[in-house]
């Protein structure tokens, strides 16, 4: 049986439209699922929406409607957005789905029966934006660090999960599995949270009295309460693959890869492993943590209202170009800046000048000097052998970078092959060689080498730029879907058959002019 791969995005709150932050996490997950599928693995990608909690109730009240209506409207918006942008998820989960309620209630009961949940009074400062009580570290000048608003004073009797009982086990597990949380800086952050000095506290409030919040999953052991959102939300990762007894669960759960932003490290790095340990479920394979997209040096978030819509980017530049920018520009784990001039500069340098240029020059010359079909190559000389070796090296590098969650390095490497092939073409100058009787015999080999390098480039790009990759392959006369062969076989040099009819086509990525106001 083939290896399994299970990738998840966070489930998105249903109070904001999809923006660059959601899009980045989703695109990384989509890229990974596509890449692993191409490696011949059995893949499952989960995304969805996080629909319970005070925030949705607040929005529903403001609009004079029901939380169900608000949740459905936004869930559809997210789902339609991902569909329109070609994200290949396997399930879109909503925390209001009936199977999710059953799983959450069964887990609550299990943890309660094990004596890990207690009932007591609590008083503290609560941030509606974060949906939780804050600690001193979460605040700056009396305001929530993330939401820049004052928390409310609240006192309530509630149910608490005694997660602190699992802290020493968790710290030891993280120490023993150094790449469980990656990149490394986030592992260190979680270890710091688990240390006593962090003031995190070992109790996680998991309930809300219905009299104040009745929009949630009822506690199976006390119908006066609903479940507090993080406990409910995290469990989506289990529901999504059929916890506890469907066969998908056995297959996929041990292969789980969570992709999250750094702002939700604590729930995923601390609460979640403790919850899993309490129910005797294994940990996911990795917790992969990315940084923030900044705009004008502030993070882009719905609370601050400065949004960049993926649909607007699609209309203006094409989603593939935006997707390329996101994956190429951000060093996974670190923060990055977004601006349209930066996006345009990337499109022009990498996609129009480098990749687009190689495609159009290769196919134009194949049309002119080889009757529009992939030519039959003659013997390789040193220059061709260098391109073949570069392609093999790049394929190995891409594999290593993708598996280690370095999409930016993988793309850099692929563009290196394109660059090298462009330089090879410059040196071979088939447009001159074709007219020179001493060199004309070299032209079919030169063009074959460029076509073959482009084919391998397209295969390697397919998880990153699926449409562009298909387009390049079909212009090379290759129409069958990639899934039919494995990545390893597809990147072997020399697979491209001579005689295939090629198509010149319009520019893949036309150069974009920098808008006047940005100059
Ligand atoms: N509902 C929770 C997640 C529950 S998962 C069990 C949530 N939702 S969210 O809609 O607020 O955010 C979802 C994701 O978007 C998070 O990974 C967050 O880090 C990411 N981003 C939000 N703004 C972002 C940027 N400006 N940049 C990069 N990612 C950011 O949190």
Short mmCIF file of C-alpha atoms and ligand atoms in Angstrom, two decimals:
data_model
loop_
_atom_site.label_atom_id
_atom_site.label_comp_id
_atom_site.label_asym_id
_atom_site.label_seq_id
_atom_site.Cartn_x
_atom_site.Cartn_y
_atom_site.Cartn_z
CA UNK A 1 0.00 0.00 0.00
CA UNK A 2 1.26 3.48 -0.85
CA UNK A 3 2.29 5.94 1.81
CA UNK A 4 -0.37 8.29 3.17
CA UNK A 5 -0.28 12.08 3.45
CA UNK A 6 -2.84 14.14 5.35
CA UNK A 7 -2.65 17.93 5.29
CA UNK A 8 -4.88 20.39 7.11
CA UNK A 9 -5.40 24.15 7.07
CA UNK A 10 -6.77 25.93 10.10
CA UNK A 11 -10.55 26.19 9.88
CA UNK A 12 -11.37 29.82 9.23
CA UNK A 13 -13.57 32.03 11.36
CA UNK A 14 -16.77 32.95 9.61
CA UNK A 15 -16.60 36.66 10.29
CA UNK A 16 -14.23 37.84 7.59
CA UNK A 17 -13.76 37.39 3.89
CA UNK A 18 -10.86 35.27 2.65
CA UNK A 19 -7.68 37.35 2.64
CA UNK A 20 -3.97 36.91 1.95
CA UNK A 21 -3.35 35.14 5.30
CA UNK A 22 -6.01 32.49 4.74
CA UNK A 23 -4.88 32.18 1.13
CA UNK A 24 -1.25 31.55 2.04
CA UNK A 25 -2.06 28.73 4.48
CA UNK A 26 -4.46 27.18 1.99
CA UNK A 27 -2.08 27.44 -0.96
CA UNK A 28 0.76 25.82 1.02
CA UNK A 29 -1.56 22.94 1.97
CA UNK A 30 -2.81 22.58 -1.61
CA UNK A 31 0.74 22.60 -2.96
CA UNK A 32 1.79 19.89 -0.48
CA UNK A 33 -1.21 17.69 -1.26
CA UNK A 34 -0.56 17.99 -4.99
CA UNK A 35 3.14 17.30 -4.58
CA UNK A 36 2.64 14.22 -2.45
CA UNK A 37 -0.06 12.96 -4.82
CA UNK A 38 2.49 13.20 -7.59
CA UNK A 39 4.90 11.17 -5.48
CA UNK A 40 2.32 8.41 -5.63
CA UNK A 41 1.06 8.85 -2.06
CA UNK A 42 -2.52 8.55 -0.94
CA UNK A 43 -3.48 12.13 -0.04
CA UNK A 44 -6.21 13.91 1.85
CA UNK A 45 -6.53 17.66 2.28
CA UNK A 46 -8.90 19.14 4.83
CA UNK A 47 -10.05 22.75 5.10
CA UNK A 48 -13.21 24.37 6.39
CA UNK A 49 -14.78 26.86 8.76
CA UNK A 50 -14.84 27.45 12.51
CA UNK A 51 -18.37 28.58 13.18
CA UNK A 52 -19.17 28.59 16.88
CA UNK A 53 -18.45 31.20 19.54
CA UNK A 54 -19.17 34.72 20.75
CA UNK A 55 -17.86 36.46 17.66
CA UNK A 56 -20.41 34.98 15.29
CA UNK A 57 -23.17 35.70 17.73
CA UNK A 58 -21.99 39.31 17.91
CA UNK A 59 -22.06 39.63 14.11
CA UNK A 60 -25.50 37.97 13.90
CA UNK A 61 -26.91 40.37 16.52
CA UNK A 62 -25.43 43.40 14.75
CA UNK A 63 -27.06 42.29 11.51
CA UNK A 64 -30.35 41.22 13.10
CA UNK A 65 -30.01 37.68 11.84
CA UNK A 66 -29.17 34.20 13.18
CA UNK A 67 -25.69 32.78 13.73
CA UNK A 68 -26.62 29.88 11.43
CA UNK A 69 -27.30 32.33 8.61
CA UNK A 70 -24.03 34.21 9.14
CA UNK A 71 -22.05 30.97 9.36
CA UNK A 72 -23.58 29.55 6.22
CA UNK A 73 -23.01 32.73 4.26
CA UNK A 74 -19.30 32.82 5.11
CA UNK A 75 -18.77 29.07 4.83
CA UNK A 76 -20.11 29.29 1.29
CA UNK A 77 -17.94 32.28 0.57
CA UNK A 78 -14.80 30.39 1.65
CA UNK A 79 -15.77 27.27 -0.22
CA UNK A 80 -16.63 29.17 -3.41
CA UNK A 81 -13.39 31.12 -3.20
CA UNK A 82 -11.27 27.97 -2.94
CA UNK A 83 -13.27 26.36 -5.75
CA UNK A 84 -12.85 29.38 -7.99
CA UNK A 85 -9.11 29.42 -7.31
CA UNK A 86 -8.71 25.71 -8.03
CA UNK A 87 -7.80 24.54 -4.51
CA UNK A 88 -8.08 20.74 -4.47
CA UNK A 89 -9.41 19.99 -0.97
CA UNK A 90 -10.95 16.60 -0.20
CA UNK A 91 -13.37 17.77 2.46
CA UNK A 92 -14.66 21.17 3.47
CA UNK A 93 -15.59 20.70 7.11
CA UNK A 94 -17.88 22.99 9.08
CA UNK A 95 -17.92 22.79 12.87
CA UNK A 96 -21.72 22.80 12.58
CA UNK A 97 -21.62 19.53 10.60
CA UNK A 98 -23.58 16.79 12.41
CA UNK A 99 -20.73 14.25 12.36
CA UNK A 100 -18.45 16.82 14.00
CA UNK A 101 -20.92 17.38 16.84
CA UNK A 102 -20.99 13.63 17.51
CA UNK A 103 -17.19 13.41 17.59
CA UNK A 104 -16.80 16.46 19.86
CA UNK A 105 -19.37 15.13 22.30
CA UNK A 106 -17.80 11.68 22.39
CA UNK A 107 -14.38 13.18 23.10
CA UNK A 108 -15.76 15.47 25.81
CA UNK A 109 -17.41 12.49 27.48
CA UNK A 110 -14.26 10.42 27.27
CA UNK A 111 -12.09 13.14 28.83
CA UNK A 112 -14.75 13.81 31.49
CA UNK A 113 -15.02 10.10 32.38
CA UNK A 114 -11.25 9.95 32.72
CA UNK A 115 -11.53 12.64 35.45
CA UNK A 116 -9.61 15.22 33.41
CA UNK A 117 -12.32 17.87 33.42
CA UNK A 118 -13.31 19.85 36.51
CA UNK A 119 -15.98 22.41 37.30
CA UNK A 120 -15.09 25.66 39.05
CA UNK A 121 -15.40 29.41 39.24
CA UNK A 122 -13.06 31.55 37.19
CA UNK A 123 -12.48 35.27 36.96
CA UNK A 124 -10.38 36.97 34.32
CA UNK A 125 -9.94 39.31 31.39
CA UNK A 126 -11.61 37.98 28.27
CA UNK A 127 -10.96 39.06 24.69
CA UNK A 128 -13.90 38.50 22.36
CA UNK A 129 -11.54 38.69 19.38
CA UNK A 130 -9.38 35.81 20.67
CA UNK A 131 -12.37 33.97 22.16
CA UNK A 132 -10.43 33.37 25.37
CA UNK A 133 -9.29 34.76 28.70
CA UNK A 134 -6.02 36.65 28.31
CA UNK A 135 -2.81 36.43 30.30
CA UNK A 136 -0.53 39.44 30.99
CA UNK A 137 1.61 38.43 28.04
CA UNK A 138 -1.33 38.70 25.67
CA UNK A 139 -1.77 42.39 26.48
CA UNK A 140 -0.04 45.68 25.70
CA UNK A 141 -1.11 48.77 27.65
CA UNK A 142 -4.27 47.05 28.80
CA UNK A 143 -5.28 46.09 25.25
CA UNK A 144 -5.25 42.71 23.56
CA UNK A 145 -1.97 42.47 21.65
CA UNK A 146 -3.62 40.95 18.59
CA UNK A 147 -6.89 42.81 18.46
CA UNK A 148 -5.91 46.17 19.94
CA UNK A 149 -9.08 46.29 22.00
CA UNK A 150 -9.75 46.24 25.75
CA UNK A 151 -10.64 42.84 27.21
CA UNK A 152 -13.77 42.45 29.36
CA UNK A 153 -13.76 41.43 33.04
CA UNK A 154 -15.63 38.16 33.37
CA UNK A 155 -16.38 35.74 36.15
CA UNK A 156 -18.06 32.43 35.51
CA UNK A 157 -18.46 28.88 36.68
CA UNK A 158 -17.12 26.70 33.96
CA UNK A 159 -15.60 23.38 33.02
CA UNK A 160 -11.83 23.16 32.75
CA UNK A 161 -9.64 20.61 31.03
CA UNK A 162 -6.65 19.84 33.28
CA UNK A 163 -4.15 20.01 30.47
CA UNK A 164 -1.26 20.82 32.84
CA UNK A 165 -1.15 17.14 33.82
CA UNK A 166 0.24 16.49 30.34
CA UNK A 167 2.83 19.28 30.24
CA UNK A 168 5.86 17.29 31.33
CA UNK A 169 4.97 14.47 28.94
CA UNK A 170 4.56 17.05 26.17
CA UNK A 171 7.86 18.83 26.86
CA UNK A 172 9.66 15.49 26.83
CA UNK A 173 7.94 14.42 23.62
CA UNK A 174 8.89 17.65 21.89
CA UNK A 175 12.51 17.34 23.08
CA UNK A 176 12.64 13.78 21.76
CA UNK A 177 11.06 14.64 18.39
CA UNK A 178 12.91 17.78 17.45
CA UNK A 179 11.15 18.33 14.15
CA UNK A 180 7.60 17.74 15.41
CA UNK A 181 7.13 21.52 15.55
CA UNK A 182 8.92 23.27 12.70
CA UNK A 183 10.66 25.54 11.95
CA UNK A 184 12.75 25.28 15.11
CA UNK A 185 12.00 28.72 16.57
CA UNK A 186 8.37 27.69 17.16
CA UNK A 187 9.41 24.50 18.90
CA UNK A 188 11.42 26.67 21.28
CA UNK A 189 8.43 28.95 21.76
CA UNK A 190 6.20 26.04 22.72
CA UNK A 191 8.82 24.69 25.11
CA UNK A 192 8.97 28.15 26.70
CA UNK A 193 5.16 28.17 27.05
CA UNK A 194 5.33 24.85 28.86
CA UNK A 195 7.85 26.09 31.40
CA UNK A 196 6.43 27.21 34.72
CA UNK A 197 7.62 30.78 34.34
CA UNK A 198 5.44 31.32 31.30
CA UNK A 199 2.37 31.69 33.49
CA UNK A 200 0.29 29.71 30.99
CA UNK A 201 -1.54 27.80 33.72
CA UNK A 202 -2.52 24.20 33.45
CA UNK A 203 -6.26 24.64 33.05
CA UNK A 204 -8.10 25.26 29.84
CA UNK A 205 -11.62 26.60 30.06
CA UNK A 206 -13.73 24.48 27.70
CA UNK A 207 -17.27 25.67 28.34
CA UNK A 208 -19.62 28.64 28.22
CA UNK A 209 -22.91 28.87 30.08
CA UNK A 210 -25.79 28.73 27.61
CA UNK A 211 -27.48 31.68 29.22
CA UNK A 212 -24.78 33.86 27.71
CA UNK A 213 -23.75 31.84 24.67
CA UNK A 214 -26.00 29.19 23.26
CA UNK A 215 -24.28 28.96 19.89
CA UNK A 216 -22.13 25.87 20.24
CA UNK A 217 -22.02 22.14 20.87
CA UNK A 218 -23.77 21.13 24.08
CA UNK A 219 -21.67 19.41 26.76
CA UNK A 220 -22.85 15.80 26.94
CA UNK A 221 -22.55 15.81 30.75
CA UNK A 222 -24.21 19.21 31.47
CA UNK A 223 -26.86 20.62 29.17
CA UNK A 224 -26.60 24.09 30.72
CA UNK A 225 -23.29 24.56 28.88
CA UNK A 226 -21.87 24.57 25.38
CA UNK A 227 -18.31 23.70 24.41
CA UNK A 228 -15.75 26.51 24.25
CA UNK A 229 -14.53 27.09 20.73
CA UNK A 230 -10.89 25.93 20.70
CA UNK A 231 -11.76 22.51 22.10
CA UNK A 232 -14.49 22.18 19.49
CA UNK A 233 -12.40 23.65 16.64
CA UNK A 234 -9.24 21.56 17.06
CA UNK A 235 -11.23 18.34 16.97
CA UNK A 236 -12.16 19.08 13.33
CA UNK A 237 -8.84 17.52 12.35
CA UNK A 238 -10.06 14.19 13.74
CA UNK A 239 -13.63 14.41 12.45
CA UNK A 240 -12.30 15.20 8.99
CA UNK A 241 -10.73 11.75 8.62
CA UNK A 242 -13.39 9.70 10.35
CA UNK A 243 -12.31 9.48 14.01
CA UNK A 244 -12.62 7.12 15.82
CA UNK A 245 -13.38 4.05 13.79
CA UNK A 246 -13.47 4.71 10.06
CA UNK A 247 -10.65 3.18 8.04
CA UNK A 248 -9.50 6.61 6.76
CA UNK A 249 -8.63 7.52 10.30
CA UNK A 250 -6.15 4.67 10.66
CA UNK A 251 -4.64 5.52 7.29
CA UNK A 252 -4.39 9.26 7.52
CA UNK A 253 -4.11 10.35 11.13
CA UNK A 254 -0.53 9.14 11.72
CA UNK A 255 0.44 11.05 8.55
CA UNK A 256 -1.16 14.36 9.62
CA UNK A 257 0.57 17.62 8.76
CA UNK A 258 -1.01 20.73 10.24
CA UNK A 259 -0.28 24.06 8.56
CA UNK A 260 -0.93 27.05 10.81
CA UNK A 261 0.03 30.69 11.27
CA UNK A 262 2.18 31.68 14.25
CA UNK A 263 -0.73 33.42 16.01
CA UNK A 264 -2.40 30.07 16.71
CA UNK A 265 0.71 28.27 17.92
CA UNK A 266 -0.44 27.99 21.54
CA UNK A 267 -3.71 26.14 20.85
CA UNK A 268 -1.99 23.84 18.35
CA UNK A 269 1.32 23.39 20.15
CA UNK A 270 -0.04 23.05 23.70
CA UNK A 271 -3.82 22.51 23.98
CA UNK A 272 -4.06 20.09 21.07
CA UNK A 273 -1.28 17.62 21.98
CA UNK A 274 -2.62 17.53 25.56
CA UNK A 275 -6.15 16.81 24.29
CA UNK A 276 -4.86 14.04 22.03
CA UNK A 277 -2.82 12.52 24.85
CA UNK A 278 -5.88 12.60 27.12
CA UNK A 279 -7.87 10.49 24.64
CA UNK A 280 -4.97 8.20 23.84
CA UNK A 281 -4.62 9.35 20.21
CA UNK A 282 -1.20 9.74 18.63
CA UNK A 283 0.17 13.17 17.76
CA UNK A 284 0.12 14.50 14.20
CA UNK A 285 3.36 14.01 12.26
CA UNK A 286 4.26 17.71 12.14
CA UNK A 287 3.02 21.07 13.21
CA UNK A 288 4.19 23.45 10.48
CA UNK A 289 4.12 27.08 11.47
CA UNK A 290 4.33 30.03 9.12
CA UNK A 291 4.80 33.74 9.76
CA UNK A 292 2.64 36.71 8.91
CA UNK A 293 2.11 38.73 5.80
CA UNK A 294 2.60 42.36 6.69
CA UNK A 295 1.24 45.37 4.92
CA UNK A 296 2.66 48.76 5.84
CA UNK A 297 4.47 46.90 8.61
CA UNK A 298 1.30 45.82 10.37
CA UNK A 299 -0.02 42.33 10.18
CA UNK A 300 -2.92 41.85 7.83
CA UNK A 301 -5.84 40.63 9.81
CA UNK A 302 -9.56 40.94 9.70
CA UNK A 303 -9.59 42.85 13.00
CA UNK A 304 -7.37 45.55 11.56
CA UNK A 305 -9.41 45.59 8.38
CA UNK A 306 -6.62 45.82 5.82
CA UNK A 307 -7.42 42.92 3.60
CA UNK A 308 -6.00 41.65 0.36
CA UNK A 309 -8.56 39.56 -1.43
CA UNK A 310 -7.35 36.56 -3.44
CA UNK A 311 -10.25 37.08 -5.84
CA UNK A 312 -9.15 40.66 -6.54
CA UNK A 313 -5.58 39.41 -7.08
CA UNK A 314 -6.91 36.74 -9.45
CA UNK A 315 -8.78 39.35 -11.47
CA UNK A 316 -5.84 41.72 -11.61
CA UNK A 317 -2.85 39.40 -12.10
CA UNK A 318 -4.19 35.85 -12.44
CA UNK A 319 -4.22 33.57 -9.42
CA UNK A 320 -1.23 31.53 -10.58
CA UNK A 321 0.94 34.64 -10.45
CA UNK A 322 -0.30 35.55 -6.96
CA UNK A 323 0.15 31.95 -5.82
CA UNK A 324 3.68 32.00 -7.18
CA UNK A 325 4.43 35.21 -5.30
CA UNK A 326 3.10 33.83 -2.01
CA UNK A 327 5.10 30.62 -2.24
CA UNK A 328 8.27 32.19 -3.61
CA UNK A 329 8.44 35.30 -1.46
CA UNK A 330 7.75 34.04 2.05
CA UNK A 331 10.46 32.10 3.87
CA UNK A 332 8.23 29.55 5.57
CA UNK A 333 8.22 30.41 9.26
CA UNK A 334 9.22 34.06 8.88
CA UNK A 335 7.18 37.20 8.27
CA UNK A 336 7.04 38.74 4.80
CA UNK A 337 5.86 41.98 3.26
CA UNK A 338 3.23 42.27 0.64
CA UNK A 339 2.90 45.12 -1.81
CA UNK A 340 1.71 45.26 -5.39
CA UNK A 341 5.03 46.63 -6.71
CA UNK A 342 6.78 43.64 -5.10
CA UNK A 343 4.27 41.27 -6.66
CA UNK A 344 4.68 42.91 -10.06
CA UNK A 345 8.47 42.79 -9.83
CA UNK A 346 8.31 39.03 -9.14
CA UNK A 347 5.88 38.39 -11.97
CA UNK A 348 8.04 40.29 -14.43
CA UNK A 349 11.40 38.87 -13.36
CA UNK A 350 10.55 35.22 -12.75
CA UNK A 351 7.40 34.46 -14.71
CA UNK A 352 7.48 36.82 -17.71
CA UNK A 353 11.22 37.25 -18.34
CA UNK A 354 12.56 33.92 -17.19
CA UNK A 355 9.94 31.18 -17.55
CA UNK A 356 7.66 32.85 -20.10
CA UNK A 357 10.61 33.78 -22.25
CA UNK A 358 12.03 30.27 -22.34
CA UNK A 359 8.63 28.86 -23.29
CA UNK A 360 8.04 31.36 -26.08
CA UNK A 361 11.58 31.24 -27.52
CA UNK A 362 11.73 27.45 -27.44
CA UNK A 363 8.34 26.96 -29.04
CA UNK A 364 8.75 29.75 -31.61
CA UNK A 365 12.02 28.27 -32.78
CA UNK A 366 10.65 24.74 -32.76
CA UNK A 367 7.97 26.09 -35.04
CA UNK A 368 10.45 27.83 -37.32
CA UNK A 369 13.30 25.35 -37.44
CA UNK A 370 11.70 21.96 -36.67
CA UNK A 371 8.32 22.12 -38.42
CA UNK A 372 6.58 22.63 -35.08
CA UNK A 373 7.33 19.14 -33.73
CA UNK A 374 9.68 18.03 -30.96
CA UNK A 375 12.89 17.36 -32.95
CA UNK A 376 15.02 14.21 -32.82
CA UNK A 377 18.20 15.06 -30.93
CA UNK A 378 21.69 14.12 -32.07
CA UNK A 379 24.52 13.15 -29.72
CA UNK A 380 24.79 15.18 -26.51
CA UNK A 381 27.80 17.44 -26.05
CA UNK A 382 29.05 18.87 -22.80
CA UNK A 383 26.53 21.76 -22.85
CA UNK A 384 23.53 19.40 -23.11
CA UNK A 385 24.94 17.07 -20.45
CA UNK A 386 25.14 20.07 -18.10
CA UNK A 387 21.42 20.81 -18.59
CA UNK A 388 20.53 17.16 -18.03
CA UNK A 389 22.58 17.08 -14.82
CA UNK A 390 21.09 20.36 -13.64
CA UNK A 391 17.57 18.98 -14.18
CA UNK A 392 18.38 15.88 -12.10
CA UNK A 393 19.93 17.98 -9.33
CA UNK A 394 16.98 20.38 -9.28
CA UNK A 395 14.46 17.51 -9.08
CA UNK A 396 16.31 16.13 -6.04
CA UNK A 397 16.52 19.57 -4.43
CA UNK A 398 12.84 20.27 -4.96
CA UNK A 399 11.96 17.01 -3.25
CA UNK A 400 14.14 17.81 -0.28
CA UNK A 401 12.85 21.38 0.03
CA UNK A 402 9.19 20.44 -0.23
CA UNK A 403 9.51 17.65 2.33
CA UNK A 404 11.26 20.06 4.69
CA UNK A 405 8.64 22.75 4.15
CA UNK A 406 10.79 25.21 2.20
CA UNK A 407 8.53 26.07 -0.76
CA UNK A 408 10.51 29.24 -1.46
CA UNK A 409 13.74 27.29 -1.91
CA UNK A 410 12.04 24.72 -4.13
CA UNK A 411 10.83 27.46 -6.47
CA UNK A 412 14.20 29.16 -6.42
CA UNK A 413 15.73 25.90 -7.48
CA UNK A 414 13.24 25.34 -10.33
CA UNK A 415 13.82 28.88 -11.59
CA UNK A 416 17.55 28.10 -11.53
CA UNK A 417 16.96 25.35 -14.09
CA UNK A 418 14.94 27.74 -16.26
CA UNK A 419 17.68 30.33 -16.00
CA UNK A 420 20.39 27.84 -16.91
CA UNK A 421 18.38 26.65 -19.92
CA UNK A 422 17.86 30.24 -21.09
CA UNK A 423 21.61 30.78 -20.92
CA UNK A 424 22.25 27.56 -22.80
CA UNK A 425 19.88 28.75 -25.52
CA UNK A 426 21.69 32.09 -25.69
CA UNK A 427 25.01 30.33 -26.16
CA UNK A 428 23.73 27.87 -28.77
CA UNK A 429 21.92 30.70 -30.63
CA UNK A 430 19.85 28.39 -32.88
CA UNK A 431 18.48 31.43 -34.76
CA UNK A 432 22.02 31.98 -36.11
CA UNK A 433 23.13 28.35 -36.13
CA UNK A 434 20.25 27.40 -38.43
CA UNK A 435 21.75 29.65 -41.11
CA UNK A 436 25.30 28.43 -40.65
CA UNK A 437 26.03 25.19 -42.60
CA UNK A 438 28.68 24.15 -40.01
CA UNK A 439 26.26 24.44 -37.09
CA UNK A 440 22.83 23.77 -38.57
CA UNK A 441 23.05 20.10 -37.58
CA UNK A 442 23.21 21.17 -33.93
CA UNK A 443 19.81 22.88 -33.95
CA UNK A 444 17.55 19.82 -33.38
CA UNK A 445 19.66 18.83 -30.34
CA UNK A 446 19.50 22.36 -28.95
CA UNK A 447 15.74 22.59 -29.34
CA UNK A 448 15.15 19.10 -27.98
CA UNK A 449 17.25 19.98 -24.92
CA UNK A 450 15.18 23.11 -24.31
CA UNK A 451 11.87 21.27 -24.80
CA UNK A 452 12.95 18.48 -22.44
CA UNK A 453 14.18 20.93 -19.83
CA UNK A 454 10.82 22.73 -20.08
CA UNK A 455 8.93 19.46 -19.69
CA UNK A 456 10.82 18.64 -16.49
CA UNK A 457 10.33 22.23 -15.29
CA UNK A 458 6.58 21.88 -15.87
CA UNK A 459 6.46 18.58 -13.98
CA UNK A 460 8.34 20.10 -11.04
CA UNK A 461 6.13 23.20 -11.08
CA UNK A 462 2.89 21.28 -11.20
CA UNK A 463 2.18 21.38 -7.45
CA UNK A 464 3.08 25.08 -7.30
CA UNK A 465 1.50 26.38 -10.52
CA UNK A 466 -0.90 23.64 -11.64
CA UNK A 467 -2.49 25.51 -14.55
CA UNK A 468 0.75 26.90 -15.92
CA UNK A 469 2.31 23.47 -15.71
CA UNK A 470 -0.55 21.86 -17.65
CA UNK A 471 -0.36 24.63 -20.22
CA UNK A 472 3.37 24.10 -20.82
CA UNK A 473 2.91 20.35 -21.07
CA UNK A 474 0.08 20.64 -23.53
CA UNK A 475 2.07 23.08 -25.68
CA UNK A 476 4.74 20.35 -25.79
CA UNK A 477 2.15 17.96 -27.13
CA UNK A 478 1.62 16.18 -23.80
CA UNK A 479 -2.01 16.09 -22.80
CA UNK A 480 -2.40 13.20 -20.38
CA UNK A 481 -2.82 14.17 -16.73
CA UNK A 482 0.30 13.96 -14.59
CA UNK A 483 -1.31 11.80 -11.91
CA UNK A 484 -0.95 8.79 -14.19
CA UNK A 485 2.80 8.53 -13.58
CA UNK A 486 4.95 9.16 -10.54
CA UNK A 487 7.12 12.18 -10.03
CA UNK A 488 10.24 10.09 -9.96
CA UNK A 489 9.58 8.63 -13.40
CA UNK A 490 8.38 11.89 -14.88
CA UNK A 491 11.57 13.77 -14.09
CA UNK A 492 13.81 11.29 -15.92
CA UNK A 493 15.72 12.93 -18.78
CA UNK A 494 14.84 11.82 -22.29
CA UNK A 495 11.19 10.87 -21.79
CA UNK A 496 9.96 13.50 -24.23
CA UNK A 497 9.23 11.81 -27.52
CA UNK A 498 10.39 13.29 -30.80
CA UNK A 499 7.67 14.06 -33.28
CA UNK A 500 5.09 15.39 -30.81
CA UNK A 501 3.24 18.39 -32.27
CA UNK A 502 3.96 21.59 -30.33
CA UNK A 503 1.93 24.79 -30.06
CA UNK A 504 3.42 28.31 -29.93
CA UNK A 505 0.58 29.95 -28.03
CA UNK A 506 0.32 33.46 -26.57
CA UNK A 507 2.75 34.71 -23.86
CA UNK A 508 2.30 32.66 -20.67
CA UNK A 509 2.79 35.66 -18.40
CA UNK A 510 2.66 39.03 -20.12
CA UNK A 511 4.82 41.68 -18.46
CA UNK A 512 2.86 43.82 -16.02
CA UNK A 513 3.31 47.59 -16.00
CA UNK A 514 3.82 49.17 -12.60
CA UNK A 515 0.74 51.33 -11.92
CA UNK A 516 1.41 55.09 -12.06
CA UNK A 517 0.56 55.69 -8.38
CA UNK A 518 3.17 53.13 -7.25
CA UNK A 519 6.07 54.58 -9.25
N1 LIG B 1 -10.50 29.60 13.66
C1 LIG B 1 -9.14 29.73 14.02
C2 LIG B 1 -8.35 28.49 13.69
C3 LIG B 1 -8.88 27.23 14.26
S1 LIG B 1 -7.98 25.84 13.74
C4 LIG B 1 -8.51 24.58 14.65
C5 LIG B 1 -8.50 30.93 13.31
N2 LIG B 1 -9.11 31.36 12.22
S2 LIG B 1 -8.65 32.65 11.38
O1 LIG B 1 -9.61 32.74 10.31
O2 LIG B 1 -8.54 33.78 12.22
O3 LIG B 1 -7.21 32.44 10.84
C6 LIG B 1 -6.83 31.35 10.13
C7 LIG B 1 -5.40 31.37 9.66
O4 LIG B 1 -5.08 32.52 8.89
C8 LIG B 1 -4.37 31.28 10.77
O5 LIG B 1 -3.41 30.30 10.41
C9 LIG B 1 -3.72 32.62 10.75
O6 LIG B 1 -2.41 32.55 11.18
C10 LIG B 1 -3.80 32.96 9.29
N3 LIG B 1 -3.59 34.36 9.08
C11 LIG B 1 -4.44 35.39 9.40
N4 LIG B 1 -3.81 36.57 9.06
C12 LIG B 1 -2.59 36.30 8.56
C13 LIG B 1 -1.56 37.06 7.94
N5 LIG B 1 -1.62 38.36 7.84
N6 LIG B 1 -0.51 36.39 7.42
C14 LIG B 1 -0.42 35.04 7.40
N7 LIG B 1 -1.37 34.30 7.96
C15 LIG B 1 -2.36 34.88 8.71
O7 LIG B 1 -7.49 31.40 13.76
#
